[in-house]
Structures are given as C-alpha cells and as structure tokens.
Amino acid sequence: MKINKPEWKFVFVFSFLVILATFIPLMTGYLKTPEGYVFSGVTRVVDSNTYFDYMNQARDGHFVFINSYTSEDMDRFLVRPLFWLMGVVSLVLPSVFVWHLFRVVLGFAFLFSVYYLISMIFKKIGDRRIAFAFVALSSGLGWFFIMVYELIGKMFGSLLDFRQSAISFLALEGQPHTIASFFFMVLTFILLLKAVKKNTYRSFLLAGLSCFILGFIHPFDVISVFCVAVFFLLMVYMKEKRVLFKSFWFFVLGVPALIYYGSLTFFNEIFREWSKQNVIQSPNPWGYILGYGFIIVFVAVYLLRWYSWENLKKADYPLLLLLCWIVINPLLLYSPLKIEGRFIEGLHVPLAIIAALGFVTYALPWLSAVFRKRISRRVLIVLTIAFLALTNVYYIIDVSSEMKPDRYAEHKFRAEYYLLQEEYDALQWLSANTDPSETVLSYMEIGNYIPRIAGNRVVLGHWAQTVEFERRRAEARDFFSSGSASLIEQHDVSYIYAGPEEKSLGTINFDDHYDLAYSNDAVSIYKIK
C-alpha cells in the first residue's frame, strides 16, 4: 500500500490537469462576454447564487443564516460551516475567486484521498493509475443518449442532465460543497477502514469526526455512510466473528447533523416548505444503468468472474467496503425518502474503482488477446479511458457553447450566465442604498441574483427555496402584467425592480403609483411609500 514520491507526483500532475479542464467552460464564458454584459463567474448559476448569498451573510458577521429567497418573516436557522468559512475568506479576497479557490483545494483533497483509497486495493502502480483515471474521468454514455434525444426527441438515462453528484468530474466542475462531500465521504471510509483494523477509540473517533463534518455539508450523505458502515461491520463480524463495540462512537459523532436537520424539518416552517419542493427522485433503474454505461459493464464483469463465497471471505477490508457501498447505495436510491435521488452522490467512486478492477483483471487481458500485436496494451488503456470520458467532453463543449446572453424566464432551473451592465449597476445600487432586511419584488431571473449581489431578500428567486414557488411565480407574473398591489402588501415589499424581464411581462407604468428611487437605460427601481 506504500505510495512513493513519483506516484504522488503523478497524482498531483494528473489532478492538476483534470481540475484545469474543469475551468474550460468558465474561461470560455469570460472570453465570450459581450460588450455591455457582466459574466456570473460560475456555470451552475441558479443554486450557486444561493451559496454566494450565504457567503455574503457570513461576511456580514453571521454564522447562522436565513433563507433570502423567500419573503416570510423568519429567525436565523441555517448552519452551513463551509460557506461561512468561504464568506470569512471573502473578506479579503473577491467572492468568485474564493469560490474557485475552494473548488481547487477541495478538488486536490478529493483526488488525493481517492488515490490513497485505490492504493489500499491495487498493488501495481500501473493498475492504480488506471483506477485513478477511471474515477477522475469516466462518465458513462450520457453523451450518446443526448445525441439520440436531439435526433428523435426521446430521452433515456438519468445522467443526461449532467448531475454533478453522479460523476466525479462533474462534481469537480461544480460547486465547492459537492466536492467537499465527495472528499469527506472518501476520507470517512478511509478512516473507518483504519479504525476497523486498529479497533481503538481514537481511530473510531477520527472517522466519526470526518462524518460529523460531512453531515453539515450534505446530511443525506451521512445516511449513506451509516448504512454502508453498518453493512460493512456486519460483514466483518460474519468474516471474523469480531464485534467492534468501539465503533459506537463513530455513529455518535455522525448523528448531530441528522438531529439538527431533522429538527428543522419538523419545527421550522420555512425549511419544511423548502424541503417539500426540493424533491429529487430516482428514475427507472435502467436510467442509471444506461447513464453509467460501460462502468456498469466492467463492474458486472468483475463481480461475475470474481464472486464466490470463498473469495468474499478472503476479501480485504477495502474491497469489502467498496462492495458494501455499491450494494447499499442503489437500494437507498429507491427508498421511500423524497431525497432518494441524492443518494447517488459519491457512488461513482466505488463503481469506478471496481470497474477498474474488472478492466485490468479480466477485460484488458481479453482485449489484448483479441487485438494481439495490432494494438498495444497502452493504447487500449488510453482508448478505453478516452471513451469513458466522452460525456465529460460533451458537457464541456455543451456548456461552453451555451455561454451567451439568452433569456430563460419560464424555465425554473435556469438563470442567466450574463447580466446586462445596467442590471448589474442596479443591483449594486440596491447593495449600497438599501438594508439587507428589505424585500425586493422582481421576476425570477434577476430575483435569483438579487440576494447574491444586492444582499436583499426577494419574493421570488429560487425553484426550491422560494416558498410555494409556482404560485408565487404566477402572482409575480400577474403583478408585472396588471399591477395588482396585493402582492406588495402580502410580502411587505420595500422595492420593486423593473428590468428587461419584468417589462416584457406587461406595460404597467409604475411611475404613476410608486416613487422612482433609481433608473438607468434598462432598469427602474421603485420604493414603496
């Protein structure tokens, strides 16, 4: 299991190149910024803006946050330590720079931890590198099914929406907390493996501490970790007749986040309504199988060729844990919980590692025999990894091509990559001249940006965090088309933002009813008397 310096050098260089590739859409976005526009600095805009809002609140001195994307009265209730830390760092560095700095640092941490886990399973350095490439680059057949959809209009698979929690590369390209979740899941399992071997209080407490941190990033990942850990410890007992009572402290440290978020679900009305809308369900199982494509094929090859009761009893702890992981998480994906689809997070790691086992142990020798001297072993490896990475390549091309001003006013999952300079200036005016507690009424797209840039609360701004989103969207549309004042009174609105999106909904002249507080060529902001 020992990793020498040349290996770590390879891991660093390979990780650097992978993380660098995740910046291609961003660099494209900056370079393609049209004159008169401001680039958002991120690719997954809608949800990312909510996290920038948490960073703003942390910068204002708050450790406990509110939901700025709905107008109801509320106390501070949300604890997000990672975004608090990012907000503190953004006191001295620009927020967008901090965002990507954390992406890079956490990306390296995740990839280094993955290689360490791989080294616990593979003895040969060459095989470790193949497995590492599988985790970092493999992505399934999403690219193929998207092309089919574009040709015949029928959608297959579940990874076609480029869900960052399903693929390691997409997680690295996505948001810092998703990368952190991947990292702490892997770290927790590494520490748990060491704890099972040592069977000391300290080792189980360290694993529990990692799980504790994970819980305040993504609490549902703790459910995954606990279920896998219980099954793994049961397998250890069946294999060695050894009961690890000290593992109790691992579970104790992992529980607080579950208790905290569970109490919010039961006792906090805002969070409860938010959770009702934040439903991510799993598709038909064929969706995942087709989505992961040849990763599943290589996993199946390994399990069908390797599995026997004798091999299972002789399996080392690391392999046993990965097998538990790929058995338990698919079951969670079809649990009765409304967040069932979220249990896909991190599953790509054990699938890719076991797929690499299937490839190097069985598929690669077979391919080498088939092609003999016509294609070298190295070329077969490179071609396989390149093929497995095609969805990531497609994603980079697709997102880079989307980097242009375009309006998605009626799509609840999209927001602009770019703002007009006038829109940005208007939000800066709100930031400088209003209090964060004052509520702004706008339509969806700019409402998604207002908390991030201006710092105000909004009536409408996010598909999940805005309470009764669909009803409120309809009410906001009616307001900007007819000017009904009931929405103003109902949500204690302080300012009305009327920009290009709002003006496209109707021809109401707000000058006759409200005081004009700010205006430029594209935006007017009115203060409620």
mmCIF file with all atom_site columns, N, CA and C in Angstrom, residues 374-420:
data_model
loop_
_atom_site.group_PDB
_atom_site.id
_atom_site.type_symbol
_atom_site.label_atom_id
_atom_site.label_alt_id
_atom_site.label_comp_id
_atom_site.label_asym_id
_atom_site.label_entity_id
_atom_site.label_seq_id
_atom_site.pdbx_PDB_ins_code
_atom_site.Cartn_x
_atom_site.Cartn_y
_atom_site.Cartn_z
_atom_site.occupancy
_atom_site.B_iso_or_equiv
_atom_site.pdbx_formal_charge
_atom_site.auth_seq_id
_atom_site.auth_comp_id
_atom_site.auth_asym_id
_atom_site.auth_atom_id
_atom_site.pdbx_PDB_model_num
ATOM 1   N N  . ARG A 1 374 ? -1.689  -5.874 -32.906 1.00 0.00 ? 374 ARG A N  1
ATOM 2   C CA . ARG A 1 374 ? -2.184  -4.759 -33.714 1.00 0.00 ? 374 ARG A CA 1
ATOM 3   C C  . ARG A 1 374 ? -2.374  -3.491 -32.886 1.00 0.00 ? 374 ARG A C  1
ATOM 4   N N  . ILE A 1 375 ? -2.789  -3.645 -31.648 1.00 0.00 ? 375 ILE A N  1
ATOM 5   C CA . ILE A 1 375 ? -2.960  -2.502 -30.752 1.00 0.00 ? 375 ILE A CA 1
ATOM 6   C C  . ILE A 1 375 ? -2.266  -2.832 -29.440 1.00 0.00 ? 375 ILE A C  1
ATOM 7   N N  . SER A 1 376 ? -1.388  -1.966 -29.008 1.00 0.00 ? 376 SER A N  1
ATOM 8   C CA . SER A 1 376 ? -0.642  -2.234 -27.783 1.00 0.00 ? 376 SER A CA 1
ATOM 9   C C  . SER A 1 376 ? -1.534  -2.098 -26.555 1.00 0.00 ? 376 SER A C  1
ATOM 10  N N  . ARG A 1 377 ? -1.061  -2.692 -25.472 1.00 0.00 ? 377 ARG A N  1
ATOM 11  C CA . ARG A 1 377 ? -1.807  -2.613 -24.206 1.00 0.00 ? 377 ARG A CA 1
ATOM 12  C C  . ARG A 1 377 ? -2.015  -1.169 -23.777 1.00 0.00 ? 377 ARG A C  1
ATOM 13  N N  . ARG A 1 378 ? -0.982  -0.345 -23.919 1.00 0.00 ? 378 ARG A N  1
ATOM 14  C CA . ARG A 1 378 ? -1.082  1.055  -23.516 1.00 0.00 ? 378 ARG A CA 1
ATOM 15  C C  . ARG A 1 378 ? -2.134  1.801  -24.330 1.00 0.00 ? 378 ARG A C  1
ATOM 16  N N  . VAL A 1 379 ? -2.161  1.544  -25.621 1.00 0.00 ? 379 VAL A N  1
ATOM 17  C CA . VAL A 1 379 ? -3.147  2.200  -26.488 1.00 0.00 ? 379 VAL A CA 1
ATOM 18  C C  . VAL A 1 379 ? -4.560  1.761  -26.109 1.00 0.00 ? 379 VAL A C  1
ATOM 19  N N  . LEU A 1 380 ? -4.742  0.495  -25.807 1.00 0.00 ? 380 LEU A N  1
ATOM 20  C CA . LEU A 1 380 ? -6.059  0.005  -25.376 1.00 0.00 ? 380 LEU A CA 1
ATOM 21  C C  . LEU A 1 380 ? -6.518  0.718  -24.107 1.00 0.00 ? 380 LEU A C  1
ATOM 22  N N  . ILE A 1 381 ? -5.589  0.919  -23.187 1.00 0.00 ? 381 ILE A N  1
ATOM 23  C CA . ILE A 1 381 ? -5.925  1.618  -21.936 1.00 0.00 ? 381 ILE A CA 1
ATOM 24  C C  . ILE A 1 381 ? -6.340  3.057  -22.230 1.00 0.00 ? 381 ILE A C  1
ATOM 25  N N  . VAL A 1 382 ? -5.552  3.746  -23.049 1.00 0.00 ? 382 VAL A N  1
ATOM 26  C CA . VAL A 1 382 ? -5.841  5.147  -23.377 1.00 0.00 ? 382 VAL A CA 1
ATOM 27  C C  . VAL A 1 382 ? -7.169  5.274  -24.103 1.00 0.00 ? 382 VAL A C  1
ATOM 28  N N  . LEU A 1 383 ? -7.421  4.379  -25.071 1.00 0.00 ? 383 LEU A N  1
ATOM 29  C CA . LEU A 1 383 ? -8.679  4.431  -25.821 1.00 0.00 ? 383 LEU A CA 1
ATOM 30  C C  . LEU A 1 383 ? -9.876  4.162  -24.917 1.00 0.00 ? 383 LEU A C  1
ATOM 31  N N  . THR A 1 384 ? -9.728  3.229  -23.987 1.00 0.00 ? 384 THR A N  1
ATOM 32  C CA . THR A 1 384 ? -10.826 2.924  -23.056 1.00 0.00 ? 384 THR A CA 1
ATOM 33  C C  . THR A 1 384 ? -11.147 4.117  -22.177 1.00 0.00 ? 384 THR A C  1
ATOM 34  N N  . ILE A 1 385 ? -10.117 4.737  -21.598 1.00 0.00 ? 385 ILE A N  1
ATOM 35  C CA . ILE A 1 385 ? -10.334 5.897  -20.725 1.00 0.00 ? 385 ILE A CA 1
ATOM 36  C C  . ILE A 1 385 ? -10.922 7.059  -21.516 1.00 0.00 ? 385 ILE A C  1
ATOM 37  N N  . ALA A 1 386 ? -10.418 7.269  -22.734 1.00 0.00 ? 386 ALA A N  1
ATOM 38  C CA . ALA A 1 386 ? -10.944 8.350  -23.577 1.00 0.00 ? 386 ALA A CA 1
ATOM 39  C C  . ALA A 1 386 ? -12.419 8.116  -23.895 1.00 0.00 ? 386 ALA A C  1
ATOM 40  N N  . PHE A 1 387 ? -12.779 6.879  -24.183 1.00 0.00 ? 387 PHE A N  1
ATOM 41  C CA . PHE A 1 387 ? -14.179 6.558  -24.473 1.00 0.00 ? 387 PHE A CA 1
ATOM 42  C C  . PHE A 1 387 ? -15.052 6.801  -23.246 1.00 0.00 ? 387 PHE A C  1
ATOM 43  N N  . LEU A 1 388 ? -14.570 6.388  -22.083 1.00 0.00 ? 388 LEU A N  1
ATOM 44  C CA . LEU A 1 388 ? -15.339 6.568  -20.855 1.00 0.00 ? 388 LEU A CA 1
ATOM 45  C C  . LEU A 1 388 ? -15.500 8.044  -20.489 1.00 0.00 ? 388 LEU A C  1
ATOM 46  N N  . ALA A 1 389 ? -14.619 8.896  -20.992 1.00 0.00 ? 389 ALA A N  1
ATOM 47  C CA . ALA A 1 389 ? -14.651 10.325 -20.641 1.00 0.00 ? 389 ALA A CA 1
ATOM 48  C C  . ALA A 1 389 ? -15.508 11.159 -21.591 1.00 0.00 ? 389 ALA A C  1
ATOM 49  N N  . LEU A 1 390 ? -16.152 10.544 -22.571 1.00 0.00 ? 390 LEU A N  1
ATOM 50  C CA . LEU A 1 390 ? -16.823 11.310 -23.623 1.00 0.00 ? 390 LEU A CA 1
ATOM 51  C C  . LEU A 1 390 ? -17.951 12.205 -23.113 1.00 0.00 ? 390 LEU A C  1
ATOM 52  N N  . THR A 1 391 ? -18.679 11.763 -22.073 1.00 0.00 ? 391 THR A N  1
ATOM 53  C CA . THR A 1 391 ? -19.756 12.612 -21.551 1.00 0.00 ? 391 THR A CA 1
ATOM 54  C C  . THR A 1 391 ? -19.190 13.883 -20.932 1.00 0.00 ? 391 THR A C  1
ATOM 55  N N  . ASN A 1 392 ? -18.042 13.769 -20.277 1.00 0.00 ? 392 ASN A N  1
ATOM 56  C CA . ASN A 1 392 ? -17.396 14.964 -19.724 1.00 0.00 ? 392 ASN A CA 1
ATOM 57  C C  . ASN A 1 392 ? -16.982 15.920 -20.846 1.00 0.00 ? 392 ASN A C  1
ATOM 58  N N  . VAL A 1 393 ? -16.444 15.365 -21.919 1.00 0.00 ? 393 VAL A N  1
ATOM 59  C CA . VAL A 1 393 ? -16.064 16.188 -23.073 1.00 0.00 ? 393 VAL A CA 1
ATOM 60  C C  . VAL A 1 393 ? -17.294 16.860 -23.652 1.00 0.00 ? 393 VAL A C  1
ATOM 61  N N  . TYR A 1 394 ? -18.366 16.079 -23.794 1.00 0.00 ? 394 TYR A N  1
ATOM 62  C CA . TYR A 1 394 ? -19.620 16.634 -24.329 1.00 0.00 ? 394 TYR A CA 1
ATOM 63  C C  . TYR A 1 394 ? -20.127 17.755 -23.431 1.00 0.00 ? 394 TYR A C  1
ATOM 64  N N  . TYR A 1 395 ? -20.044 17.542 -22.115 1.00 0.00 ? 395 TYR A N  1
ATOM 65  C CA . TYR A 1 395 ? -20.504 18.567 -21.173 1.00 0.00 ? 395 TYR A CA 1
ATOM 66  C C  . TYR A 1 395 ? -19.727 19.865 -21.349 1.00 0.00 ? 395 TYR A C  1
ATOM 67  N N  . ILE A 1 396 ? -18.407 19.761 -21.438 1.00 0.00 ? 396 ILE A N  1
ATOM 68  C CA . ILE A 1 396 ? -17.575 20.963 -21.596 1.00 0.00 ? 396 ILE A CA 1
ATOM 69  C C  . ILE A 1 396 ? -17.956 21.701 -22.874 1.00 0.00 ? 396 ILE A C  1
ATOM 70  N N  . ILE A 1 397 ? -18.125 20.967 -23.971 1.00 0.00 ? 397 ILE A N  1
ATOM 71  C CA . ILE A 1 397 ? -18.493 21.589 -25.242 1.00 0.00 ? 397 ILE A CA 1
ATOM 72  C C  . ILE A 1 397 ? -19.882 22.203 -25.154 1.00 0.00 ? 397 ILE A C  1
ATOM 73  N N  . ASP A 1 398 ? -20.820 21.469 -24.542 1.00 0.00 ? 398 ASP A N  1
ATOM 74  C CA . ASP A 1 398 ? -22.206 21.933 -24.452 1.00 0.00 ? 398 ASP A CA 1
ATOM 75  C C  . ASP A 1 398 ? -22.321 23.211 -23.628 1.00 0.00 ? 398 ASP A C  1
ATOM 76  N N  . VAL A 1 399 ? -21.711 23.210 -22.437 1.00 0.00 ? 399 VAL A N  1
ATOM 77  C CA . VAL A 1 399 ? -21.800 24.389 -21.578 1.00 0.00 ? 399 VAL A CA 1
ATOM 78  C C  . VAL A 1 399 ? -21.064 25.574 -22.195 1.00 0.00 ? 399 VAL A C  1
ATOM 79  N N  . SER A 1 400 ? -19.903 25.310 -22.788 1.00 0.00 ? 400 SER A N  1
ATOM 80  C CA . SER A 1 400 ? -19.149 26.393 -23.422 1.00 0.00 ? 400 SER A CA 1
ATOM 81  C C  . SER A 1 400 ? -19.945 27.025 -24.556 1.00 0.00 ? 400 SER A C  1
ATOM 82  N N  . SER A 1 401 ? -20.691 26.193 -25.302 1.00 0.00 ? 401 SER A N  1
ATOM 83  C CA . SER A 1 401 ? -21.489 26.730 -26.406 1.00 0.00 ? 401 SER A CA 1
ATOM 84  C C  . SER A 1 401 ? -22.685 27.522 -25.912 1.00 0.00 ? 401 SER A C  1
ATOM 85  N N  . GLU A 1 402 ? -23.142 27.229 -24.665 1.00 0.00 ? 402 GLU A N  1
ATOM 86  C CA . GLU A 1 402 ? -24.277 27.956 -24.102 1.00 0.00 ? 402 GLU A CA 1
ATOM 87  C C  . GLU A 1 402 ? -23.880 29.323 -23.543 1.00 0.00 ? 402 GLU A C  1
ATOM 88  N N  . MET A 1 403 ? -22.610 29.599 -23.464 1.00 0.00 ? 403 MET A N  1
ATOM 89  C CA . MET A 1 403 ? -22.148 30.853 -22.874 1.00 0.00 ? 403 MET A CA 1
ATOM 90  C C  . MET A 1 403 ? -22.467 32.030 -23.798 1.00 0.00 ? 403 MET A C  1
ATOM 91  N N  . LYS A 1 404 ? -23.721 32.497 -23.709 1.00 0.00 ? 404 LYS A N  1
ATOM 92  C CA . LYS A 1 404 ? -24.160 33.638 -24.498 1.00 0.00 ? 404 LYS A CA 1
ATOM 93  C C  . LYS A 1 404 ? -25.397 34.212 -23.819 1.00 0.00 ? 404 LYS A C  1
ATOM 94  N N  . PRO A 1 405 ? -25.657 35.509 -23.975 1.00 0.00 ? 405 PRO A N  1
ATOM 95  C CA . PRO A 1 405 ? -26.859 36.101 -23.385 1.00 0.00 ? 405 PRO A CA 1
ATOM 96  C C  . PRO A 1 405 ? -28.117 35.484 -23.993 1.00 0.00 ? 405 PRO A C  1
ATOM 97  N N  . ASP A 1 406 ? -28.977 34.975 -23.146 1.00 0.00 ? 406 ASP A N  1
ATOM 98  C CA . ASP A 1 406 ? -30.218 34.380 -23.612 1.00 0.00 ? 406 ASP A CA 1
ATOM 99  C C  . ASP A 1 406 ? -31.141 34.322 -22.406 1.00 0.00 ? 406 ASP A C  1
ATOM 100 N N  . ARG A 1 407 ? -32.433 34.454 -22.628 1.00 0.00 ? 407 ARG A N  1
ATOM 101 C CA . ARG A 1 407 ? -33.368 34.509 -21.524 1.00 0.00 ? 407 ARG A CA 1
ATOM 102 C C  . ARG A 1 407 ? -34.084 33.178 -21.345 1.00 0.00 ? 407 ARG A C  1
ATOM 103 N N  . TYR A 1 408 ? -34.204 32.760 -20.066 1.00 0.00 ? 408 TYR A N  1
ATOM 104 C CA . TYR A 1 408 ? -34.883 31.512 -19.751 1.00 0.00 ? 408 TYR A CA 1
ATOM 105 C C  . TYR A 1 408 ? -35.984 31.789 -18.726 1.00 0.00 ? 408 TYR A C  1
ATOM 106 N N  . ALA A 1 409 ? -36.773 32.790 -18.967 1.00 0.00 ? 409 ALA A N  1
ATOM 107 C CA . ALA A 1 409 ? -37.712 33.286 -17.962 1.00 0.00 ? 409 ALA A CA 1
ATOM 108 C C  . ALA A 1 409 ? -38.724 32.238 -17.499 1.00 0.00 ? 409 ALA A C  1
ATOM 109 N N  . GLU A 1 410 ? -39.089 31.298 -18.363 1.00 0.00 ? 410 GLU A N  1
ATOM 110 C CA . GLU A 1 410 ? -40.122 30.350 -17.981 1.00 0.00 ? 410 GLU A CA 1
ATOM 111 C C  . GLU A 1 410 ? -39.563 28.985 -17.579 1.00 0.00 ? 410 GLU A C  1
ATOM 112 N N  . HIS A 1 411 ? -38.264 28.899 -17.416 1.00 0.00 ? 411 HIS A N  1
ATOM 113 C CA . HIS A 1 411 ? -37.642 27.626 -17.030 1.00 0.00 ? 411 HIS A CA 1
ATOM 114 C C  . HIS A 1 411 ? -37.149 27.753 -15.605 1.00 0.00 ? 411 HIS A C  1
ATOM 115 N N  . LYS A 1 412 ? -37.714 26.955 -14.699 1.00 0.00 ? 412 LYS A N  1
ATOM 116 C CA . LYS A 1 412 ? -37.445 27.182 -13.286 1.00 0.00 ? 412 LYS A CA 1
ATOM 117 C C  . LYS A 1 412 ? -36.066 26.709 -12.841 1.00 0.00 ? 412 LYS A C  1
ATOM 118 N N  . PHE A 1 413 ? -35.293 26.067 -13.697 1.00 0.00 ? 413 PHE A N  1
ATOM 119 C CA . PHE A 1 413 ? -33.981 25.585 -13.295 1.00 0.00 ? 413 PHE A CA 1
ATOM 120 C C  . PHE A 1 413 ? -32.842 26.389 -13.910 1.00 0.00 ? 413 PHE A C  1
ATOM 121 N N  . ARG A 1 414 ? -33.137 27.433 -14.653 1.00 0.00 ? 414 ARG A N  1
ATOM 122 C CA . ARG A 1 414 ? -32.087 28.144 -15.358 1.00 0.00 ? 414 ARG A CA 1
ATOM 123 C C  . ARG A 1 414 ? -32.049 29.616 -14.960 1.00 0.00 ? 414 ARG A C  1
ATOM 124 N N  . ALA A 1 415 ? -30.887 30.198 -15.056 1.00 0.00 ? 415 ALA A N  1
ATOM 125 C CA . ALA A 1 415 ? -30.712 31.649 -14.900 1.00 0.00 ? 415 ALA A CA 1
ATOM 126 C C  . ALA A 1 415 ? -29.586 32.068 -15.827 1.00 0.00 ? 415 ALA A C  1
ATOM 127 N N  . GLU A 1 416 ? -29.486 33.343 -16.041 1.00 0.00 ? 416 GLU A N  1
ATOM 128 C CA . GLU A 1 416 ? -28.514 33.875 -16.992 1.00 0.00 ? 416 GLU A CA 1
ATOM 129 C C  . GLU A 1 416 ? -27.064 33.658 -16.569 1.00 0.00 ? 416 GLU A C  1
ATOM 130 N N  . TYR A 1 417 ? -26.213 33.327 -17.538 1.00 0.00 ? 417 TYR A N  1
ATOM 131 C CA . TYR A 1 417 ? -24.777 33.358 -17.294 1.00 0.00 ? 417 TYR A CA 1
ATOM 132 C C  . TYR A 1 417 ? -24.287 34.806 -17.247 1.00 0.00 ? 417 TYR A C  1
ATOM 133 N N  . TYR A 1 418 ? -25.007 35.683 -17.940 1.00 0.00 ? 418 TYR A N  1
ATOM 134 C CA . TYR A 1 418 ? -24.593 37.081 -18.048 1.00 0.00 ? 418 TYR A CA 1
ATOM 135 C C  . TYR A 1 418 ? -25.715 38.010 -17.593 1.00 0.00 ? 418 TYR A C  1
ATOM 136 N N  . LEU A 1 419 ? -25.319 39.117 -17.004 1.00 0.00 ? 419 LEU A N  1
ATOM 137 C CA . LEU A 1 419 ? -26.234 40.221 -16.720 1.00 0.00 ? 419 LEU A CA 1
ATOM 138 C C  . LEU A 1 419 ? -25.853 41.414 -17.584 1.00 0.00 ? 419 LEU A C  1
ATOM 139 N N  . LEU A 1 420 ? -26.868 42.182 -17.996 1.00 0.00 ? 420 LEU A N  1
ATOM 140 C CA . LEU A 1 420 ? -26.562 43.466 -18.613 1.00 0.00 ? 420 LEU A CA 1
ATOM 141 C C  . LEU A 1 420 ? -25.806 44.333 -17.624 1.00 0.00 ? 420 LEU A C  1
#
